[in-house]
PDB file of C-alpha atoms and ligand atoms in Angstrom:
ATOM      1  CA  UNK A  30    -228.264  15.110  -4.457  1.00  0.00           C
ATOM      2  CA  UNK A  31    -225.525  15.641  -1.842  1.00  0.00           C
ATOM      3  CA  UNK A  32    -226.558  14.602   1.659  1.00  0.00           C
ATOM      4  CA  UNK A  33    -224.899  17.617   3.337  1.00  0.00           C
ATOM      5  CA  UNK A  34    -225.440  21.308   2.792  1.00  0.00           C
ATOM      6  CA  UNK A  35    -223.145  22.509  -0.050  1.00  0.00           C
ATOM      7  CA  UNK A  36    -219.966  24.252   1.150  1.00  0.00           C
ATOM      8  CA  UNK A  37    -220.006  28.010   0.596  1.00  0.00           C
ATOM      9  CA  UNK A  38    -222.491  30.879   0.339  1.00  0.00           C
ATOM     10  CA  UNK A  39    -224.977  32.008  -2.283  1.00  0.00           C
ATOM     11  CA  UNK A  40    -223.606  35.166  -3.914  1.00  0.00           C
ATOM     12  CA  UNK A  41    -224.596  37.379  -6.870  1.00  0.00           C
ATOM     13  CA  UNK A  42    -225.356  35.289  -9.943  1.00  0.00           C
ATOM     14  CA  UNK A  43    -224.212  37.738 -12.649  1.00  0.00           C
ATOM     15  CA  UNK A  44    -223.062  36.075 -15.840  1.00  0.00           C
ATOM     16  CA  UNK A  45    -223.158  36.757 -19.575  1.00  0.00           C
ATOM     17  CA  UNK A  46    -222.927  34.768 -22.795  1.00  0.00           C
ATOM     18  CA  UNK A  47    -219.322  34.468 -23.942  1.00  0.00           C
ATOM     19  CA  UNK A  48    -218.023  36.037 -20.751  1.00  0.00           C
ATOM     20  CA  UNK A  49    -215.462  33.272 -20.146  1.00  0.00           C
ATOM     21  CA  UNK A  50    -214.284  32.855 -23.768  1.00  0.00           C
ATOM     22  CA  UNK A  51    -210.754  34.102 -23.038  1.00  0.00           C
ATOM     23  CA  UNK A  52    -210.146  31.539 -20.337  1.00  0.00           C
ATOM     24  CA  UNK A  53    -211.765  28.811 -22.463  1.00  0.00           C
ATOM     25  CA  UNK A  54    -209.505  29.676 -25.410  1.00  0.00           C
ATOM     26  CA  UNK A  55    -206.448  29.558 -23.162  1.00  0.00           C
ATOM     27  CA  UNK A  56    -207.505  26.219 -21.653  1.00  0.00           C
ATOM     28  CA  UNK A  57    -208.110  24.500 -24.962  1.00  0.00           C
ATOM     29  CA  UNK A  58    -204.848  25.796 -26.469  1.00  0.00           C
ATOM     30  CA  UNK A  59    -202.441  25.436 -23.553  1.00  0.00           C
ATOM     31  CA  UNK A  60    -203.884  22.482 -21.643  1.00  0.00           C
ATOM     32  CA  UNK A  61    -204.663  20.324 -24.648  1.00  0.00           C
ATOM     33  CA  UNK A  62    -202.801  17.239 -23.432  1.00  0.00           C
ATOM     34  CA  UNK A  63    -204.451  17.438 -20.057  1.00  0.00           C
ATOM     35  CA  UNK A  64    -207.847  17.415 -21.772  1.00  0.00           C
ATOM     36  CA  UNK A  65    -207.066  14.963 -24.549  1.00  0.00           C
ATOM     37  CA  UNK A  66    -205.145  12.276 -22.655  1.00  0.00           C
ATOM     38  CA  UNK A  67    -206.303   9.709 -20.137  1.00  0.00           C
ATOM     39  CA  UNK A  68    -209.763   8.443 -19.271  1.00  0.00           C
ATOM     40  CA  UNK A  69    -212.856  10.444 -20.164  1.00  0.00           C
ATOM     41  CA  UNK A  70    -212.393  13.761 -18.355  1.00  0.00           C
ATOM     42  CA  UNK A  71    -215.047  15.177 -16.087  1.00  0.00           C
ATOM     43  CA  UNK A  72    -215.041  18.976 -16.030  1.00  0.00           C
ATOM     44  CA  UNK A  73    -216.819  21.013 -13.388  1.00  0.00           C
ATOM     45  CA  UNK A  74    -218.011  24.596 -13.749  1.00  0.00           C
ATOM     46  CA  UNK A  75    -218.379  25.615 -10.128  1.00  0.00           C
ATOM     47  CA  UNK A  76    -220.736  28.561  -9.581  1.00  0.00           C
ATOM     48  CA  UNK A  77    -222.313  28.738 -13.048  1.00  0.00           C
ATOM     49  CA  UNK A  78    -224.460  31.657 -11.956  1.00  0.00           C
ATOM     50  CA  UNK A  79    -227.923  32.760 -13.024  1.00  0.00           C
ATOM     51  CA  UNK A  80    -227.892  30.751 -16.262  1.00  0.00           C
ATOM     52  CA  UNK A  81    -226.003  27.770 -17.624  1.00  0.00           C
ATOM     53  CA  UNK A  82    -224.850  29.505 -20.775  1.00  0.00           C
ATOM     54  CA  UNK A  83    -221.125  29.781 -20.008  1.00  0.00           C
ATOM     55  CA  UNK A  84    -221.110  26.105 -18.979  1.00  0.00           C
ATOM     56  CA  UNK A  85    -222.640  25.106 -22.319  1.00  0.00           C
ATOM     57  CA  UNK A  86    -220.108  27.255 -24.192  1.00  0.00           C
ATOM     58  CA  UNK A  87    -217.260  25.665 -22.243  1.00  0.00           C
ATOM     59  CA  UNK A  88    -218.522  22.159 -23.006  1.00  0.00           C
ATOM     60  CA  UNK A  89    -218.728  22.959 -26.716  1.00  0.00           C
ATOM     61  CA  UNK A  90    -215.224  24.455 -26.818  1.00  0.00           C
ATOM     62  CA  UNK A  91    -213.624  21.561 -24.983  1.00  0.00           C
ATOM     63  CA  UNK A  92    -215.528  19.044 -27.074  1.00  0.00           C
ATOM     64  CA  UNK A  93    -213.533  20.242 -30.086  1.00  0.00           C
ATOM     65  CA  UNK A  94    -210.404  18.666 -28.532  1.00  0.00           C
ATOM     66  CA  UNK A  95    -212.060  15.972 -26.426  1.00  0.00           C
ATOM     67  CA  UNK A  96    -215.364  14.815 -27.932  1.00  0.00           C
ATOM     68  CA  UNK A  97    -216.306  12.512 -25.035  1.00  0.00           C
ATOM     69  CA  UNK A  98    -215.823  15.151 -22.292  1.00  0.00           C
ATOM     70  CA  UNK A  99    -218.457  15.282 -19.573  1.00  0.00           C
ATOM     71  CA  UNK A 100    -219.224  18.681 -18.057  1.00  0.00           C
ATOM     72  CA  UNK A 101    -221.174  19.358 -14.870  1.00  0.00           C
ATOM     73  CA  UNK A 102    -222.295  22.818 -13.841  1.00  0.00           C
ATOM     74  CA  UNK A 103    -222.542  23.153 -10.066  1.00  0.00           C
ATOM     75  CA  UNK A 104    -224.307  25.908  -8.168  1.00  0.00           C
ATOM     76  CA  UNK A 105    -224.990  26.490  -4.525  1.00  0.00           C
ATOM     77  CA  UNK A 106    -228.291  28.237  -5.296  1.00  0.00           C
ATOM     78  CA  UNK A 107    -231.028  25.621  -5.995  1.00  0.00           C
ATOM     79  CA  UNK A 108    -233.104  28.066  -8.055  1.00  0.00           C
ATOM     80  CA  UNK A 109    -230.180  28.679 -10.408  1.00  0.00           C
ATOM     81  CA  UNK A 110    -229.650  24.936 -10.746  1.00  0.00           C
ATOM     82  CA  UNK A 111    -233.319  24.569 -11.734  1.00  0.00           C
ATOM     83  CA  UNK A 112    -233.026  27.388 -14.305  1.00  0.00           C
ATOM     84  CA  UNK A 113    -229.868  25.858 -15.796  1.00  0.00           C
ATOM     85  CA  UNK A 114    -231.616  22.536 -16.538  1.00  0.00           C
ATOM     86  CA  UNK A 115    -232.783  24.240 -19.708  1.00  0.00           C
ATOM     87  CA  UNK A 116    -229.191  23.979 -21.006  1.00  0.00           C
ATOM     88  CA  UNK A 117    -228.678  20.307 -20.090  1.00  0.00           C
ATOM     89  CA  UNK A 118    -228.001  17.825 -22.891  1.00  0.00           C
ATOM     90  CA  UNK A 119    -225.965  14.644 -23.413  1.00  0.00           C
ATOM     91  CA  UNK A 120    -222.558  15.177 -21.801  1.00  0.00           C
ATOM     92  CA  UNK A 121    -223.687  18.292 -19.915  1.00  0.00           C
ATOM     93  CA  UNK A 122    -225.639  18.350 -16.659  1.00  0.00           C
ATOM     94  CA  UNK A 123    -226.311  20.706 -13.774  1.00  0.00           C
ATOM     95  CA  UNK A 124    -226.500  19.899 -10.072  1.00  0.00           C
ATOM     96  CA  UNK A 125    -226.587  21.436  -6.628  1.00  0.00           C
ATOM     97  CA  UNK A 126    -223.157  21.635  -5.018  1.00  0.00           C
ATOM     98  CA  UNK A 127    -220.434  23.754  -3.489  1.00  0.00           C
ATOM     99  CA  UNK A 128    -216.668  23.618  -2.933  1.00  0.00           C
ATOM    100  CA  UNK A 129    -216.937  19.941  -1.955  1.00  0.00           C
ATOM    101  CA  UNK A 130    -217.609  19.256  -5.701  1.00  0.00           C
ATOM    102  CA  UNK A 131    -220.080  16.380  -5.381  1.00  0.00           C
ATOM    103  CA  UNK A 132    -219.950  14.153  -8.461  1.00  0.00           C
ATOM    104  CA  UNK A 133    -221.681  10.810  -8.895  1.00  0.00           C
ATOM    105  CA  UNK A 134    -219.769   8.010  -7.181  1.00  0.00           C
ATOM    106  CA  UNK A 135    -217.242  10.489  -5.774  1.00  0.00           C
ATOM    107  CA  UNK A 136    -215.631  10.725  -9.202  1.00  0.00           C
ATOM    108  CA  UNK A 137    -212.755  13.255  -9.379  1.00  0.00           C
ATOM    109  CA  UNK A 138    -212.620  16.174 -11.826  1.00  0.00           C
ATOM    110  CA  UNK A 139    -210.022  16.843 -14.512  1.00  0.00           C
ATOM    111  CA  UNK A 140    -210.705  20.572 -14.481  1.00  0.00           C
ATOM    112  CA  UNK A 141    -212.649  22.648 -11.997  1.00  0.00           C
ATOM    113  CA  UNK A 142    -213.365  26.136 -13.293  1.00  0.00           C
ATOM    114  CA  UNK A 143    -214.479  28.551 -10.575  1.00  0.00           C
ATOM    115  CA  UNK A 144    -214.903  31.932 -12.206  1.00  0.00           C
ATOM    116  CA  UNK A 145    -216.146  35.040 -10.431  1.00  0.00           C
ATOM    117  CA  UNK A 146    -216.946  32.947  -7.367  1.00  0.00           C
ATOM    118  CA  UNK A 147    -214.200  33.519  -4.778  1.00  0.00           C
ATOM    119  CA  UNK A 148    -214.043  37.226  -5.555  1.00  0.00           C
ATOM    120  CA  UNK A 149    -217.201  37.525  -3.474  1.00  0.00           C
ATOM    121  CA  UNK A 150    -215.569  35.862  -0.449  1.00  0.00           C
ATOM    122  CA  UNK A 151    -213.051  37.292   2.017  1.00  0.00           C
ATOM    123  CA  UNK A 152    -209.359  36.952   1.214  1.00  0.00           C
ATOM    124  CA  UNK A 153    -208.903  34.921   4.416  1.00  0.00           C
ATOM    125  CA  UNK A 154    -211.450  32.394   3.102  1.00  0.00           C
ATOM    126  CA  UNK A 155    -209.618  31.574  -0.138  1.00  0.00           C
ATOM    127  CA  UNK A 156    -207.253  28.884   1.090  1.00  0.00           C
ATOM    128  CA  UNK A 157    -209.926  26.545   2.484  1.00  0.00           C
ATOM    129  CA  UNK A 158    -211.965  26.315  -0.777  1.00  0.00           C
ATOM    130  CA  UNK A 159    -208.735  26.042  -2.792  1.00  0.00           C
ATOM    131  CA  UNK A 160    -207.596  23.055  -0.744  1.00  0.00           C
ATOM    132  CA  UNK A 161    -211.044  21.444  -0.795  1.00  0.00           C
ATOM    133  CA  UNK A 162    -211.333  21.801  -4.565  1.00  0.00           C
ATOM    134  CA  UNK A 163    -207.818  20.590  -5.414  1.00  0.00           C
ATOM    135  CA  UNK A 164    -208.564  17.570  -3.251  1.00  0.00           C
ATOM    136  CA  UNK A 165    -211.310  16.713  -5.767  1.00  0.00           C
ATOM    137  CA  UNK A 166    -209.026  16.661  -8.841  1.00  0.00           C
ATOM    138  CA  UNK A 167    -207.869  13.548 -10.664  1.00  0.00           C
ATOM    139  CA  UNK A 168    -204.129  12.902 -11.175  1.00  0.00           C
ATOM    140  CA  UNK A 169    -204.033  15.141 -14.269  1.00  0.00           C
ATOM    141  CA  UNK A 170    -206.385  17.715 -12.822  1.00  0.00           C
ATOM    142  CA  UNK A 171    -206.256  21.486 -12.360  1.00  0.00           C
ATOM    143  CA  UNK A 172    -208.363  24.103 -10.694  1.00  0.00           C
ATOM    144  CA  UNK A 173    -208.775  27.306 -12.692  1.00  0.00           C
ATOM    145  CA  UNK A 174    -209.863  30.072 -10.341  1.00  0.00           C
ATOM    146  CA  UNK A 175    -210.383  33.488 -11.851  1.00  0.00           C
ATOM    147  CA  UNK A 176    -212.131  36.789 -12.185  1.00  0.00           C
ATOM    148  CA  UNK A 177    -213.186  38.920 -15.149  1.00  0.00           C
ATOM    149  CA  UNK A 178    -215.304  41.935 -16.050  1.00  0.00           C
ATOM    150  CA  UNK A 179    -218.946  41.616 -17.063  1.00  0.00           C
ATOM    151  CA  UNK A 180    -218.181  41.187 -20.774  1.00  0.00           C
ATOM    152  CA  UNK A 181    -215.049  39.093 -20.372  1.00  0.00           C
ATOM    153  CA  UNK A 182    -212.679  41.609 -21.934  1.00  0.00           C
ATOM    154  CA  UNK A 183    -210.388  41.905 -18.933  1.00  0.00           C
ATOM    155  CA  UNK A 184    -209.584  39.161 -16.475  1.00  0.00           C
ATOM    156  CA  UNK A 185    -207.105  36.881 -14.799  1.00  0.00           C
ATOM    157  CA  UNK A 186    -206.942  33.374 -13.454  1.00  0.00           C
ATOM    158  CA  UNK A 187    -204.788  31.185 -11.259  1.00  0.00           C
ATOM    159  CA  UNK A 188    -204.185  27.501 -11.927  1.00  0.00           C
ATOM    160  CA  UNK A 189    -203.668  25.071  -9.072  1.00  0.00           C
ATOM    161  CA  UNK A 190    -202.902  21.371  -8.967  1.00  0.00           C
ATOM    162  CA  UNK A 191    -202.277  18.932  -6.128  1.00  0.00           C
ATOM    163  CA  UNK A 192    -199.068  20.845  -5.300  1.00  0.00           C
ATOM    164  CA  UNK A 193    -200.875  24.188  -4.900  1.00  0.00           C
ATOM    165  CA  UNK A 194    -200.921  27.338  -7.064  1.00  0.00           C
ATOM    166  CA  UNK A 195    -198.895  27.044 -10.288  1.00  0.00           C
ATOM    167  CA  UNK A 196    -199.559  30.007 -12.570  1.00  0.00           C
ATOM    168  CA  UNK A 197    -201.248  33.372 -12.940  1.00  0.00           C
ATOM    169  CA  UNK A 198    -202.571  34.376 -16.365  1.00  0.00           C
ATOM    170  CA  UNK A 199    -203.458  37.999 -17.132  1.00  0.00           C
ATOM    171  CA  UNK A 200    -205.778  38.657 -20.056  1.00  0.00           C
ATOM    172  CA  UNK A 201    -206.652  41.884 -21.869  1.00  0.00           C
ATOM    173  CA  UNK A 202    -208.605  42.864 -24.954  1.00  0.00           C
ATOM    174  CA  UNK A 203    -205.565  44.618 -26.377  1.00  0.00           C
ATOM    175  CA  UNK A 204    -207.374  47.291 -28.310  1.00  0.00           C
ATOM    176  CA  UNK A 205    -208.759  48.618 -25.028  1.00  0.00           C
ATOM    177  CA  UNK A 206    -205.216  49.524 -23.926  1.00  0.00           C
ATOM    178  CA  UNK A 207    -203.450  52.713 -24.905  1.00  0.00           C
ATOM    179  CA  UNK A 208    -201.157  55.358 -23.460  1.00  0.00           C
ATOM    180  CA  UNK A 209    -203.598  56.245 -20.689  1.00  0.00           C
ATOM    181  CA  UNK A 210    -205.252  52.869 -20.105  1.00  0.00           C
ATOM    182  CA  UNK A 211    -202.254  50.780 -19.140  1.00  0.00           C
ATOM    183  CA  UNK A 212    -202.081  46.989 -18.627  1.00  0.00           C
ATOM    184  CA  UNK A 213    -202.216  47.402 -14.836  1.00  0.00           C
ATOM    185  CA  UNK A 214    -205.929  48.110 -15.305  1.00  0.00           C
ATOM    186  CA  UNK A 215    -206.179  44.326 -14.832  1.00  0.00           C
ATOM    187  CA  UNK A 216    -205.484  44.958 -11.125  1.00  0.00           C
ATOM    188  CA  UNK A 217    -209.211  45.544 -10.656  1.00  0.00           C
ATOM    189  CA  UNK A 218    -209.893  42.011 -11.947  1.00  0.00           C
ATOM    190  CA  UNK A 219    -207.262  40.024 -10.078  1.00  0.00           C
ATOM    191  CA  UNK A 220    -208.383  36.872  -8.262  1.00  0.00           C
ATOM    192  CA  UNK A 221    -209.194  37.373  -4.603  1.00  0.00           C
ATOM    193  CA  UNK A 222    -205.865  35.803  -3.591  1.00  0.00           C
ATOM    194  CA  UNK A 223    -204.027  38.731  -5.215  1.00  0.00           C
ATOM    195  CA  UNK A 224    -206.371  41.694  -5.499  1.00  0.00           C
ATOM    196  CA  UNK A 225    -205.551  43.034  -2.038  1.00  0.00           C
ATOM    197  CA  UNK A 226    -201.819  42.412  -2.596  1.00  0.00           C
ATOM    198  CA  UNK A 227    -201.443  45.054  -5.303  1.00  0.00           C
ATOM    199  CA  UNK A 228    -199.506  47.280  -2.922  1.00  0.00           C
ATOM    200  CA  UNK A 229    -195.836  48.308  -2.789  1.00  0.00           C
ATOM    201  CA  UNK A 230    -193.592  45.502  -1.556  1.00  0.00           C
ATOM    202  CA  UNK A 231    -195.763  42.771  -3.020  1.00  0.00           C
ATOM    203  CA  UNK A 232    -194.568  40.832  -6.100  1.00  0.00           C
ATOM    204  CA  UNK A 233    -197.834  41.231  -8.027  1.00  0.00           C
ATOM    205  CA  UNK A 234    -197.564  45.002  -7.630  1.00  0.00           C
ATOM    206  CA  UNK A 235    -193.982  44.972  -8.929  1.00  0.00           C
ATOM    207  CA  UNK A 236    -194.958  42.791 -11.874  1.00  0.00           C
ATOM    208  CA  UNK A 237    -197.831  45.071 -12.871  1.00  0.00           C
ATOM    209  CA  UNK A 238    -195.513  48.125 -12.722  1.00  0.00           C
ATOM    210  CA  UNK A 239    -193.006  46.239 -14.880  1.00  0.00           C
ATOM    211  CA  UNK A 240    -195.682  45.439 -17.464  1.00  0.00           C
ATOM    212  CA  UNK A 241    -196.861  49.078 -17.547  1.00  0.00           C
ATOM    213  CA  UNK A 242    -193.295  50.323 -18.019  1.00  0.00           C
ATOM    214  CA  UNK A 243    -192.676  47.831 -20.814  1.00  0.00           C
ATOM    215  CA  UNK A 244    -195.995  48.814 -22.459  1.00  0.00           C
ATOM    216  CA  UNK A 245    -194.979  52.481 -22.383  1.00  0.00           C
ATOM    217  CA  UNK A 246    -191.549  51.693 -23.843  1.00  0.00           C
ATOM    218  CA  UNK A 247    -193.229  49.698 -26.621  1.00  0.00           C
ATOM    219  CA  UNK A 248    -195.208  52.776 -27.739  1.00  0.00           C
ATOM    220  CA  UNK A 249    -193.194  53.025 -30.996  1.00  0.00           C
ATOM    221  CA  UNK A 250    -194.947  49.791 -32.025  1.00  0.00           C
ATOM    222  CA  UNK A 251    -198.425  51.257 -31.457  1.00  0.00           C
ATOM    223  CA  UNK A 252    -198.845  52.463 -35.068  1.00  0.00           C
ATOM    224  CA  UNK A 253    -198.510  48.793 -36.134  1.00  0.00           C
ATOM    225  CA  UNK A 254    -201.340  47.799 -33.820  1.00  0.00           C
ATOM    226  CA  UNK A 255    -201.883  46.794 -30.214  1.00  0.00           C
ATOM    227  CA  UNK A 256    -200.762  43.229 -30.917  1.00  0.00           C
ATOM    228  CA  UNK A 257    -197.323  44.379 -32.027  1.00  0.00           C
ATOM    229  CA  UNK A 258    -197.087  46.655 -29.024  1.00  0.00           C
ATOM    230  CA  UNK A 259    -198.021  43.762 -26.725  1.00  0.00           C
ATOM    231  CA  UNK A 260    -195.500  41.384 -28.300  1.00  0.00           C
ATOM    232  CA  UNK A 261    -192.718  43.941 -27.843  1.00  0.00           C
ATOM    233  CA  UNK A 262    -193.795  44.807 -24.297  1.00  0.00           C
ATOM    234  CA  UNK A 263    -194.240  41.220 -23.094  1.00  0.00           C
ATOM    235  CA  UNK A 264    -190.900  40.208 -24.628  1.00  0.00           C
ATOM    236  CA  UNK A 265    -189.294  42.876 -22.475  1.00  0.00           C
ATOM    237  CA  UNK A 266    -191.185  41.602 -19.414  1.00  0.00           C
ATOM    238  CA  UNK A 267    -189.982  38.069 -20.211  1.00  0.00           C
ATOM    239  CA  UNK A 268    -186.419  39.351 -20.018  1.00  0.00           C
ATOM    240  CA  UNK A 269    -186.964  40.438 -16.432  1.00  0.00           C
ATOM    241  CA  UNK A 270    -189.313  37.892 -14.855  1.00  0.00           C
ATOM    242  CA  UNK A 271    -190.060  34.279 -15.746  1.00  0.00           C
ATOM    243  CA  UNK A 272    -192.901  33.996 -18.235  1.00  0.00           C
ATOM    244  CA  UNK A 273    -194.647  30.869 -19.548  1.00  0.00           C
ATOM    245  CA  UNK A 274    -195.469  30.875 -23.269  1.00  0.00           C
ATOM    246  CA  UNK A 275    -194.492  33.333 -25.958  1.00  0.00           C
ATOM    247  CA  UNK A 276    -195.689  35.585 -28.770  1.00  0.00           C
ATOM    248  CA  UNK A 277    -198.463  33.234 -29.883  1.00  0.00           C
ATOM    249  CA  UNK A 278    -200.203  33.858 -26.567  1.00  0.00           C
ATOM    250  CA  UNK A 279    -199.037  37.461 -26.169  1.00  0.00           C
ATOM    251  CA  UNK A 280    -200.646  38.565 -29.429  1.00  0.00           C
ATOM    252  CA  UNK A 281    -203.975  37.404 -28.006  1.00  0.00           C
ATOM    253  CA  UNK A 282    -203.495  39.649 -25.002  1.00  0.00           C
ATOM    254  CA  UNK A 283    -202.423  36.904 -22.610  1.00  0.00           C
ATOM    255  CA  UNK A 284    -199.461  36.781 -20.283  1.00  0.00           C
ATOM    256  CA  UNK A 285    -198.808  33.799 -17.989  1.00  0.00           C
ATOM    257  CA  UNK A 286    -196.369  33.875 -15.076  1.00  0.00           C
ATOM    258  CA  UNK A 287    -195.358  31.168 -12.642  1.00  0.00           C
ATOM    259  CA  UNK A 288    -197.004  31.563  -9.254  1.00  0.00           C
ATOM    260  CA  UNK A 289    -193.559  32.049  -7.712  1.00  0.00           C
ATOM    261  CA  UNK A 290    -193.353  35.410  -9.538  1.00  0.00           C
ATOM    262  CA  UNK A 291    -196.475  36.771  -7.838  1.00  0.00           C
ATOM    263  CA  UNK A 292    -196.977  34.745  -4.649  1.00  0.00           C
ATOM    264  CA  UNK A 293    -198.023  37.065  -1.788  1.00  0.00           C
ATOM    265  CA  UNK A 294    -195.410  38.081   0.781  1.00  0.00           C
ATOM    266  CA  UNK A 295    -198.030  39.175   3.291  1.00  0.00           C
ATOM    267  CA  UNK A 296    -201.644  38.387   4.095  1.00  0.00           C
ATOM    268  CA  UNK A 297    -203.397  35.069   4.631  1.00  0.00           C
ATOM    269  CA  UNK A 298    -201.760  33.299   1.670  1.00  0.00           C
ATOM    270  CA  UNK A 299    -198.161  34.298   2.394  1.00  0.00           C
ATOM    271  CA  UNK A 300    -195.803  31.308   2.478  1.00  0.00           C
ATOM    272  CA  UNK A 301    -198.680  28.851   2.390  1.00  0.00           C
ATOM    273  CA  UNK A 302    -197.146  26.782  -0.410  1.00  0.00           C
TER     274      UNK A 302
HETATM  275  C1  SAM B   8    -220.939  35.986 -10.261  1.00  0.00           C
HETATM  276  S1  SAM B   8    -221.578  34.374 -10.511  1.00  0.00           S
HETATM  277  C2  SAM B   8    -220.435  33.751 -11.694  1.00  0.00           C
HETATM  278  C3  SAM B   8    -221.110  33.044 -12.823  1.00  0.00           C
HETATM  279  C4  SAM B   8    -220.148  32.525 -13.894  1.00  0.00           C
HETATM  280  N1  SAM B   8    -219.210  31.590 -13.349  1.00  0.00           N
HETATM  281  C5  SAM B   8    -219.432  33.670 -14.558  1.00  0.00           C
HETATM  282  O1  SAM B   8    -218.242  33.862 -14.290  1.00  0.00           O
HETATM  283  O2  SAM B   8    -220.044  34.390 -15.350  1.00  0.00           O
HETATM  284  C6  SAM B   8    -221.059  33.512  -9.020  1.00  0.00           C
HETATM  285  C7  SAM B   8    -221.946  32.318  -8.712  1.00  0.00           C
HETATM  286  O3  SAM B   8    -221.227  31.457  -7.837  1.00  0.00           O
HETATM  287  C8  SAM B   8    -222.140  30.868  -6.949  1.00  0.00           C
HETATM  288  N2  SAM B   8    -221.403  30.360  -5.784  1.00  0.00           N
HETATM  289  C9  SAM B   8    -220.849  31.074  -4.781  1.00  0.00           C
HETATM  290  N3  SAM B   8    -220.243  30.250  -3.921  1.00  0.00           N
HETATM  291  C10 SAM B   8    -220.392  28.997  -4.390  1.00  0.00           C
HETATM  292  C11 SAM B   8    -219.986  27.726  -3.946  1.00  0.00           C
HETATM  293  N4  SAM B   8    -219.291  27.589  -2.826  1.00  0.00           N
HETATM  294  N5  SAM B   8    -220.319  26.651  -4.675  1.00  0.00           N
HETATM  295  C12 SAM B   8    -221.048  26.779  -5.815  1.00  0.00           C
HETATM  296  N6  SAM B   8    -221.476  27.966  -6.287  1.00  0.00           N
HETATM  297  C13 SAM B   8    -221.138  29.057  -5.594  1.00  0.00           C
HETATM  298  C14 SAM B   8    -223.107  31.982  -6.641  1.00  0.00           C
HETATM  299  O4  SAM B   8    -224.312  31.510  -6.107  1.00  0.00           O
HETATM  300  C15 SAM B   8    -223.240  32.668  -7.998  1.00  0.00           C
HETATM  301  O5  SAM B   8    -224.337  32.164  -8.709  1.00  0.00           O
END
């Protein structure tokens, strides 16, 4: 048990089985070396919510590439920690904790996943928890801080390492998009650091307009399926802004940009890194 009160506030505990599958799939595919190399990695699911189910799913998915991984679900609400004990098993435990990420012996984390946690805080409060959490990473570590809808069909996440924010990934269930439901629908599920920056003059706003325009121009591919439309659209986006990854990720409804392409020009996070 940590000796001090956990850092942060108890917020709504909404979660759902399989809600974080898109981020888990991305992590296992694109961060494989980070997971597979080095000493046994300790992963932390910060703010597991009302049940431990997404933490268990994460542990199982990562175990496929790193069998000895250890996963800890942390929650600031003691009652939710008690409920989650039901999901504990070898290599997976649950404990009380907040942004200070208390692990036995002060051990650092390889990955901290904080999903649908900071969205319930003020924008001005993002930087402090970011800095606290990245200070708890090991030398290969990343923080994955994101937001998604209740069923995990639409979402986005930022990665950060010891140098600060590195990437933004946008994720859609492609068949939910069409001529009237454009990719910028993801604006409603941006991480707190960006959700209030979707206004003219801000890079994330420009990027979302660019993606919508490219999606519209790729309409001739729609009869071949949403995947083909996405591949064509995201290839056009990649010609105009830097993009990380290619068609293998695009066809899954994923687009990753360097943080420099979306970093806020105004607000509390402007020019902070
Ligand atoms: C909406 S739930 C998200 C559950 C799960 N991560 C998901 O995405 O489905 C947010 C949870 O984060 C917890 N939380 C908020 N601030 C926290 C903090 N500083 N440290 C640990 N947990 C926190 C809340 O108590 C709540 O249970």
